[in-house]
Coordinates of C-alpha atoms and ligand atoms in Angstrom, one line a residue:
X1 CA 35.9 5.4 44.2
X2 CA 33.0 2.9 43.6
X3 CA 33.9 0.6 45.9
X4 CA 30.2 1.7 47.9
X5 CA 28.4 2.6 44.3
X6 CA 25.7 1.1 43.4
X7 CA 24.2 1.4 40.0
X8 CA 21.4 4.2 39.8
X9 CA 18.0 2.5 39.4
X10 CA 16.7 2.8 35.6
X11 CA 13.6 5.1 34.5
X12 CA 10.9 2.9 34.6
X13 CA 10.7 3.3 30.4
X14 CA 13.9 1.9 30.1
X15 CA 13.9 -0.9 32.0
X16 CA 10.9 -2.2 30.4
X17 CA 12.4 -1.9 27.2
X18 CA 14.7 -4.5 28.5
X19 CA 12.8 -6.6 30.1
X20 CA 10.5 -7.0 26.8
X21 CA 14.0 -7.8 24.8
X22 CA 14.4 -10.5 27.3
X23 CA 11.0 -12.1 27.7
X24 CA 11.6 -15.0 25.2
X25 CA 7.6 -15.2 24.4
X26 CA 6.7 -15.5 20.9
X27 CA 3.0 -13.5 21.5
X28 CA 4.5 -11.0 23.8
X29 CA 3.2 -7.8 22.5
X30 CA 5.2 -4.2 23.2
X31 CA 3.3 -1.0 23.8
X32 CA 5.9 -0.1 26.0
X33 CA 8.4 2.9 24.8
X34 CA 7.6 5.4 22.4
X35 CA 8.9 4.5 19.4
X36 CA 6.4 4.4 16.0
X37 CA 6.0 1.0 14.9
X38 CA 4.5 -0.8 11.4
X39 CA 2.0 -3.3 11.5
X40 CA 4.8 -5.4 11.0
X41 CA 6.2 -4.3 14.8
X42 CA 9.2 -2.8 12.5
X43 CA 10.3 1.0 13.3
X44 CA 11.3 2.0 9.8
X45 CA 13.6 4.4 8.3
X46 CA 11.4 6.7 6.7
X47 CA 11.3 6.9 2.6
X48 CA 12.3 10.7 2.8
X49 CA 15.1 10.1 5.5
X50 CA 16.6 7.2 3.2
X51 CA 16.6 9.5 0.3
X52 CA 18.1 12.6 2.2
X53 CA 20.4 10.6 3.3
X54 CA 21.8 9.5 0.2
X55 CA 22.1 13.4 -1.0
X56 CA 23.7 14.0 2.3
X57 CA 26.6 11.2 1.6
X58 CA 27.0 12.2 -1.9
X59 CA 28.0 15.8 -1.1
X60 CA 29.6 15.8 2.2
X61 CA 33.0 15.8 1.3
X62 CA 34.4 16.7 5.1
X63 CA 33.6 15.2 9.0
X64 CA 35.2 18.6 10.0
X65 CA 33.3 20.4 12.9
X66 CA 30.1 22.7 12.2
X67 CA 29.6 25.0 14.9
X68 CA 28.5 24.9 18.5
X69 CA 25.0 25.5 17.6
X70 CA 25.0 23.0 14.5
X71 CA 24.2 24.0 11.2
X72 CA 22.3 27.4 10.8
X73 CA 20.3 26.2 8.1
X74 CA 18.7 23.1 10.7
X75 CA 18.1 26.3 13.3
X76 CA 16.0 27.9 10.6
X77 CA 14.5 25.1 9.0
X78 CA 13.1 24.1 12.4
X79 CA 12.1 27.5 13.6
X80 CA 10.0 27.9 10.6
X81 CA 8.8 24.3 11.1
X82 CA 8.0 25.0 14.7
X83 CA 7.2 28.7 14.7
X84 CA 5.4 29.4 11.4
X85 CA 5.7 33.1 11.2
X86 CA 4.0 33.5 14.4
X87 CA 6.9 35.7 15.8
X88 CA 9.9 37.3 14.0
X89 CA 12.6 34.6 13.2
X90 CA 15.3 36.8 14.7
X91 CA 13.8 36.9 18.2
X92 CA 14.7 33.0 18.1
X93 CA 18.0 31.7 19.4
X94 CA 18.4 27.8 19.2
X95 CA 21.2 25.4 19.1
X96 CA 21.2 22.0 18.1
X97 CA 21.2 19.4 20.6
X98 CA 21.3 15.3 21.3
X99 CA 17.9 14.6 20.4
X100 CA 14.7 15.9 22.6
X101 CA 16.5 15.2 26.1
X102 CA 19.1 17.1 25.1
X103 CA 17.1 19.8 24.4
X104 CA 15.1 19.5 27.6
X105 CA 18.3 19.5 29.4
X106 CA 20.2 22.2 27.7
X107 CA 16.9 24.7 28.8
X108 CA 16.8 23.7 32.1
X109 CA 20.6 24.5 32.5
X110 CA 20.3 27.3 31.3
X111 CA 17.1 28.1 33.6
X112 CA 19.4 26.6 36.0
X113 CA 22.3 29.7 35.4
X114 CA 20.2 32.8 34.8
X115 CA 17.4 31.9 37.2
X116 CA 18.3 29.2 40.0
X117 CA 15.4 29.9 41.9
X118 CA 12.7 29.9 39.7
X119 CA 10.6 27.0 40.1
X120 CA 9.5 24.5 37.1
X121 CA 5.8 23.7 37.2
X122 CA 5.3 20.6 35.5
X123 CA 1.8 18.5 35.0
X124 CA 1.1 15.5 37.0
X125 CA 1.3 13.2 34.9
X126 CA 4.1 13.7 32.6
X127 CA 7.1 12.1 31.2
X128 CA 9.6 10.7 34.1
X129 CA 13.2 12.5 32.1
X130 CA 11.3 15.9 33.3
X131 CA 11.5 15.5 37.1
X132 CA 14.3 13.4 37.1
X133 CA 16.4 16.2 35.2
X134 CA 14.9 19.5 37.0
X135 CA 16.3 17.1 40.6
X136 CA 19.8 16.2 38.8
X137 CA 20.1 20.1 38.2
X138 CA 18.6 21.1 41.5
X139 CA 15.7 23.0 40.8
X140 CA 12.7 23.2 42.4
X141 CA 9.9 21.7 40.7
X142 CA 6.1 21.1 41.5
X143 CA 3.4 19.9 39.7
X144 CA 0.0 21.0 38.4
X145 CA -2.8 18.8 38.5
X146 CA -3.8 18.0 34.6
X147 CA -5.4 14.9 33.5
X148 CA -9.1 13.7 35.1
X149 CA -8.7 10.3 35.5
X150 CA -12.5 9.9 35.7
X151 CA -13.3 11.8 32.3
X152 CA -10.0 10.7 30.7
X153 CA -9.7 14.3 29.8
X154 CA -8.2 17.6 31.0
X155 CA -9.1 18.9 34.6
X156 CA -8.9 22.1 33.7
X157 CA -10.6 24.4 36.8
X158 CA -7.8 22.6 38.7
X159 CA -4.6 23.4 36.2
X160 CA -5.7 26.9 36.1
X161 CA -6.5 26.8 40.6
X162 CA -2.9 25.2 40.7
X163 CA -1.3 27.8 38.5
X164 CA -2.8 30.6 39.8
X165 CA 0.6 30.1 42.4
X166 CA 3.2 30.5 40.2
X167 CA 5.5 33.4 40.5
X168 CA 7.3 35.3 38.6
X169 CA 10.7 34.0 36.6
X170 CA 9.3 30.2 37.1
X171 CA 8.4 28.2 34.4
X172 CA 5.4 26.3 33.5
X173 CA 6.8 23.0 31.5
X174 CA 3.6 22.4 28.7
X175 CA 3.9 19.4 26.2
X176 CA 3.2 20.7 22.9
X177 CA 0.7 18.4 21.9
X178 CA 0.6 14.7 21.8
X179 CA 0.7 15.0 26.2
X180 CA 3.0 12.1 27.3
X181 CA 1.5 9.7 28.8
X182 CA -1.9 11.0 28.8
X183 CA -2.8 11.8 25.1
X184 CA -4.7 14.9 26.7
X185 CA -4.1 17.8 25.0
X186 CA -4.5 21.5 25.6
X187 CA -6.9 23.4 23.7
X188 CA -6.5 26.8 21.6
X189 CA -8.2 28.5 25.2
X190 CA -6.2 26.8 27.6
X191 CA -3.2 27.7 25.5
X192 CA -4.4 31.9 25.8
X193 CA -5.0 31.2 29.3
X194 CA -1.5 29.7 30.1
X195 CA -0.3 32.9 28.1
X196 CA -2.7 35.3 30.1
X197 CA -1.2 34.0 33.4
X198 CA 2.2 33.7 31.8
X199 CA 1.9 37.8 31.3
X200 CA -0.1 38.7 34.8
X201 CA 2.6 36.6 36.3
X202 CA 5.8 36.9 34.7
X203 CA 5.9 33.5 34.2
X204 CA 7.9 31.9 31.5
X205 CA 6.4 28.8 29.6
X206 CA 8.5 26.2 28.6
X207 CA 6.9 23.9 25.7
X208 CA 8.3 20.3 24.9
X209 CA 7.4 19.7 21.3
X210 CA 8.4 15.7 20.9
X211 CA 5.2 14.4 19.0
X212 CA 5.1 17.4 16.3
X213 CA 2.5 16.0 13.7
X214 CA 1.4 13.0 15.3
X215 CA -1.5 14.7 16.6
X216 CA -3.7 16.3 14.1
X217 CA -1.2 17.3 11.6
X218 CA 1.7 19.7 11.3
X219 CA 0.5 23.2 11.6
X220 CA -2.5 22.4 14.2
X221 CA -0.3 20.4 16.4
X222 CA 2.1 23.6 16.6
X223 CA -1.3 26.2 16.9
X224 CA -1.1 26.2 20.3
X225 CA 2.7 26.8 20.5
X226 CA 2.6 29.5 17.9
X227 CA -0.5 31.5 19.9
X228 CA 1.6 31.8 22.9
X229 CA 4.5 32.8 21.5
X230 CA 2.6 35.9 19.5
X231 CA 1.7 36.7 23.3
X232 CA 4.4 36.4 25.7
X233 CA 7.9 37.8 25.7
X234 CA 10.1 34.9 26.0
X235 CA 9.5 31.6 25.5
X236 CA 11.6 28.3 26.1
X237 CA 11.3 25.5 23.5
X238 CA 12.9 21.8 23.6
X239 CA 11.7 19.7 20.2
X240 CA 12.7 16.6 19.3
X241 CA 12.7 14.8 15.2
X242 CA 12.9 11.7 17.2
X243 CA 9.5 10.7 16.3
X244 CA 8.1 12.4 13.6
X245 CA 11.3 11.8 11.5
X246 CA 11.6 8.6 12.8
X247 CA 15.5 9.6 13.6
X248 CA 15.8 8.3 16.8
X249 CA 19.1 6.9 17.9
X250 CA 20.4 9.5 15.6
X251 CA 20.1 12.1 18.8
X252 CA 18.3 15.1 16.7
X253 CA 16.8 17.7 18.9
X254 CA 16.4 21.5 19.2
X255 CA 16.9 23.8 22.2
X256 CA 15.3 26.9 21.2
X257 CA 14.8 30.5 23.4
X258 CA 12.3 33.6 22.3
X259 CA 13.6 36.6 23.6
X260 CA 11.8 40.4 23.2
X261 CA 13.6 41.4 20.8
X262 CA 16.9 40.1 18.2
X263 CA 19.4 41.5 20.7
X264 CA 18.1 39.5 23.5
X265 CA 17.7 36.1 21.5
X266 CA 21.0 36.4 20.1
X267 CA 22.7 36.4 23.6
X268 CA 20.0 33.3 25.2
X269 CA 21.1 31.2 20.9
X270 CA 24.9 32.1 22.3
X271 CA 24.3 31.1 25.9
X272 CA 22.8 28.0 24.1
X273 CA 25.8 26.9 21.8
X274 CA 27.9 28.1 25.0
X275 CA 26.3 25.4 27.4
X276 CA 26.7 22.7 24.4
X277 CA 30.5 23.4 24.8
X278 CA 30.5 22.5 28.2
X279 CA 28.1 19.6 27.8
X280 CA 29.5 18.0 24.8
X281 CA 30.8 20.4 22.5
X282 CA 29.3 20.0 19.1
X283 CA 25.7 18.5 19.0
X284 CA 25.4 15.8 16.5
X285 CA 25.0 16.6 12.7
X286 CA 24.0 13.6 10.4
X287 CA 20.3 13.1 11.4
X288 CA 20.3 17.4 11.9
X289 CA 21.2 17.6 8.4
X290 CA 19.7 14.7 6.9
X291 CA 16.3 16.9 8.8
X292 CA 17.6 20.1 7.1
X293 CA 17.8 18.5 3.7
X294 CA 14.2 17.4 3.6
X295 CA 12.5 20.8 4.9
X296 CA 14.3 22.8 2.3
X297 CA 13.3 20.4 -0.8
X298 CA 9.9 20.5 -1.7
X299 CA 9.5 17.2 -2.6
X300 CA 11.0 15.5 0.2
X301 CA 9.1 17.9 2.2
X302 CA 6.2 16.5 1.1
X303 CA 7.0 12.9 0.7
X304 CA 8.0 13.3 4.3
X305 CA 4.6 15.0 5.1
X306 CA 2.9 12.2 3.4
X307 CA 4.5 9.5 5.7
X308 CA 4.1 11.4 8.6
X309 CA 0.1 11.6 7.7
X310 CA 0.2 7.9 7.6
X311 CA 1.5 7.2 10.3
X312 CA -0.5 9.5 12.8
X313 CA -3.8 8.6 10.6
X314 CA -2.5 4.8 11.8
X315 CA -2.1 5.5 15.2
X316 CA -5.8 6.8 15.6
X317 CA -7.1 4.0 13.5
X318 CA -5.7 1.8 16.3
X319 CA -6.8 4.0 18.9
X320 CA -10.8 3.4 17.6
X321 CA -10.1 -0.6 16.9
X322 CA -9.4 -0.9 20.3
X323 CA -11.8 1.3 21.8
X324 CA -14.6 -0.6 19.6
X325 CA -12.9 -3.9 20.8
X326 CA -12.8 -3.3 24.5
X327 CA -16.3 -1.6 24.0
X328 CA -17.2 -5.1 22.8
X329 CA -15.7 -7.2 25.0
X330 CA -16.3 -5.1 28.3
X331 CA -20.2 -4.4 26.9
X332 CA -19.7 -0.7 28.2
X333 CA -17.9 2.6 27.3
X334 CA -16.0 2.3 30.2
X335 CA -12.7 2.6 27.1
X336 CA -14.0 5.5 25.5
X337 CA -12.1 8.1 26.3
X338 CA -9.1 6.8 24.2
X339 CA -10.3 7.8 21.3
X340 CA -10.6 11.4 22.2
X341 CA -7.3 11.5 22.9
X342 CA -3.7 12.5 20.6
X343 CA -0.8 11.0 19.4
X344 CA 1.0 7.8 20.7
X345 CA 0.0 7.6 24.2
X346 CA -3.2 6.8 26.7
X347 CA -3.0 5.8 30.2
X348 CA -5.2 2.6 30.5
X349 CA -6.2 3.0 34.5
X350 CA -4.7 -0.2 35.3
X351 CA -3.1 -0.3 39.0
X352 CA 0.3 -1.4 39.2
X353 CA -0.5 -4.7 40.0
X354 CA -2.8 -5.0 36.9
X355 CA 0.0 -3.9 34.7
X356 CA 2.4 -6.5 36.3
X357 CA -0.1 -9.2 35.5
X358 CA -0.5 -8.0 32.2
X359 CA 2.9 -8.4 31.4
X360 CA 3.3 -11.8 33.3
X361 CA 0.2 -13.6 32.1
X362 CA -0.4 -12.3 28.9
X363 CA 2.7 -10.7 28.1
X364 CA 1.2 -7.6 27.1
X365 CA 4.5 -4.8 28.4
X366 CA 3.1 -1.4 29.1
X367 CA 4.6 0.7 31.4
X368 CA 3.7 1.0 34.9
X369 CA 1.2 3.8 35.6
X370 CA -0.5 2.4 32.6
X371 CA 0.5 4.0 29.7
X372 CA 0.3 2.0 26.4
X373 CA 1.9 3.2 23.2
X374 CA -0.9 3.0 20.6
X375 CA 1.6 2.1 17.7
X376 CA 2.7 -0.7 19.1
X377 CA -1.4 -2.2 18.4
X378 CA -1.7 -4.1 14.8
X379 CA -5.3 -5.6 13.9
X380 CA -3.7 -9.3 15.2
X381 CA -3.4 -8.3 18.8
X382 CA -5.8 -5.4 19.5
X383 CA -8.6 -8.3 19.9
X384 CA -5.6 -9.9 22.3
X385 CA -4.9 -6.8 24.3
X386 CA -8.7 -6.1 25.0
X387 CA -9.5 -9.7 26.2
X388 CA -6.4 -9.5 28.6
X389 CA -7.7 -5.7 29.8
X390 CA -11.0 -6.7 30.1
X391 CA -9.9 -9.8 31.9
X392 CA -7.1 -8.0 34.6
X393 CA -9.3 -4.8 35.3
X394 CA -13.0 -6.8 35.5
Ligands
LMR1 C1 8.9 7.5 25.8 O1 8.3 8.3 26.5 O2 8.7 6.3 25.8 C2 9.9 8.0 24.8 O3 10.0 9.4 24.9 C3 11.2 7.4 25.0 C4 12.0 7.9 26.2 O4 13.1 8.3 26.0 O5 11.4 7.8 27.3

């Protein structure tokens, strides 16, 4: 059986991961995958999850199963997270899932069963899991034009000209906020018009929420999220608490589907749990619960909040010390354009060659269409980084 196999090739992300593990550099400096990091290059366990935690030892007294969907009390905790009250709680169906991918890949199988033909429109740039899943599945996919390259911003006239050719039952993929890799986010008007077209062409939207909070904060990170879904009838959602509870390798993610009305959601929430039975069964519960604990207790609520805050308020300090460093050291404004952008993520510019001699030289690991994760800057190597950039793209 696998005497002809050879291994599949690794998403770019996570072979870079290794090859930084494995570069025996002392200086090397990782803005590679996006994982939050301290000034200290540590990814911590965050205050609030520690002391959730501990509650969550000290009264579970059984690993028996939950249920295929997880715990109802994470579904609602995160649709109210998520959602607000920006549409009726019981037109939400969600299971629990393996962290954001999970989630991503749960909705697109079930895309995948109820409408095989549709075809997922996804922007160009976004995160490589996207395309590579909608291929494993088989769907069609094709992409919108969305980041301007020469602004650093949204081409806009072009996502709308591009979208204009969707039909109906496809699915327009939209990162919540936070846009990975570009940082580019949509607006509160782009959001109405992705709903406008959504409705005119009975299109369904399909929002990854994976950066919740790191943006500008809780509730206007999820403002454009929560104005579509007061305006379309169904909605597909895949969040992840990856990053903004720091719970990473504890898989804790979210597939979620707005129907019309109760009756419909309750059937897509079923098909949901359904598809984790064929996938893995139960979707893991520690990090779900120890996520469940903090949003129903105040205080951990906002000790959580409070951390979060620091760490996106961190993030965009580093993204102005860098732009103020590279404006100094390239004498232009050539940089600027990172610090109107969101969350971890900006795409530098850099060719492929210019990233590989990056990393090489200067041992600076971002990965290869340029993306840089902002946490992984501290105030000892931005002047570092924006010598070497200044340096490889002269
Ligand atoms: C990233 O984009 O670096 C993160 O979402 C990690 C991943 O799984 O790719």
């Amino acid at each position: 059986m696998f005497e002809t196999l050879t291994a599949p090739e690794v998403d770019k992300i996570i072979r870079l991961m290794g090859m930084f593990r494995d570069d025996p550099r002392e200086d090397k400096v990782d803005l590679g995958v996006g994982v939050y990091k301290t000034p200290e290059g540590r990814t911590p366990v965050m205050r609030a999850v520690k002391a959730a935690e501990e509650l969550v030892w000290q009264a579970q007294d059984s690993k028996g199963y939950v249920a295929l969907a997880g715990d109802p009390g994470y579904l609602a905790a995160m649709r109210a997270l998520i959602f607000g009250d920006a549409v009726a709680a019981n037109r939400i169906g969600a299971a629990g899932t393996p962290g954001g991918t999970g989630a991503v890949r749960q909705v697109l199988e079930m895309v995948k069963r109820l409408t095989p033909e549709a075809t997922v429109w996804v922007s160009a740039p976004t995160w490589p899991n996207h395309p590579a899943i909608i291929s494993y599945l088989g769907l069609e996919m094709r992409e919108y034009r969305y980041y301007d390259s020469e602004t650093g911003g949204l081409d806009r006239a072009s996502m709308m000209e591009d979208l204009a050719g969707v039909a109906p039952g496809d699915l327009i993929l939209v990162h919540g906020c936070c846009h990975n890799p570009t940082g580019v986010d949509l607006d509160l008007e782009d959001w109405r018009a992705i709903g406008e077209l959504c409705l005119d062409r009975g299109a369904v939207p399909f929002v990854d929420m994976a950066y919740l909070g790191f943006g500008d904060g809780l509730e206007e990170d999820a403002a454009g999220l929560r104005l579509l879904a007061g305006m379309v009838p169904e909605l597909l959602l895949a969040a992840s608490c990856s990053k903004n509870f720091g719970l990473y390798r504890d898989r804790v993610g979210i597939a979620m589907a707005m129907g019309a009305d109760a009756e419909r959601a309750l059937a897509a929430g079923g098909m949901l749990a359904w598809l984790n039975r064929q996938n893995f069964a139960f979707p893991p519960d520690h990090g779900a619960r120890v996520v469940q604990t903090i949003l129903d207790d105040a205080d951990l609520t906002e000790m959580w909040r409070s951390e979060l805050r620091e760490m996106r308020e961190r993030m965009a300090a580093n993204r102005r010390a860098l732009v103020a460093e590279l404006r100094q050291v390239t004498g232009s404004d050539r940089f600027a354009f990172l610090g109107t952008q969101k969350g971890m993520f900006t795409l530098l510019g850099a060719t492929p060659a210019q990233v590989d001699r990056l990393r090489e030289e200067f041992g600076i690991y971002l990965v290869g269409d340029s993306r840089i994760n902002v946490a992984g800057l501290t105030d000892a190597n931005i002047p570092v980084v924006a010598k070497a950039v200044a340096e490889v793209m002269r």
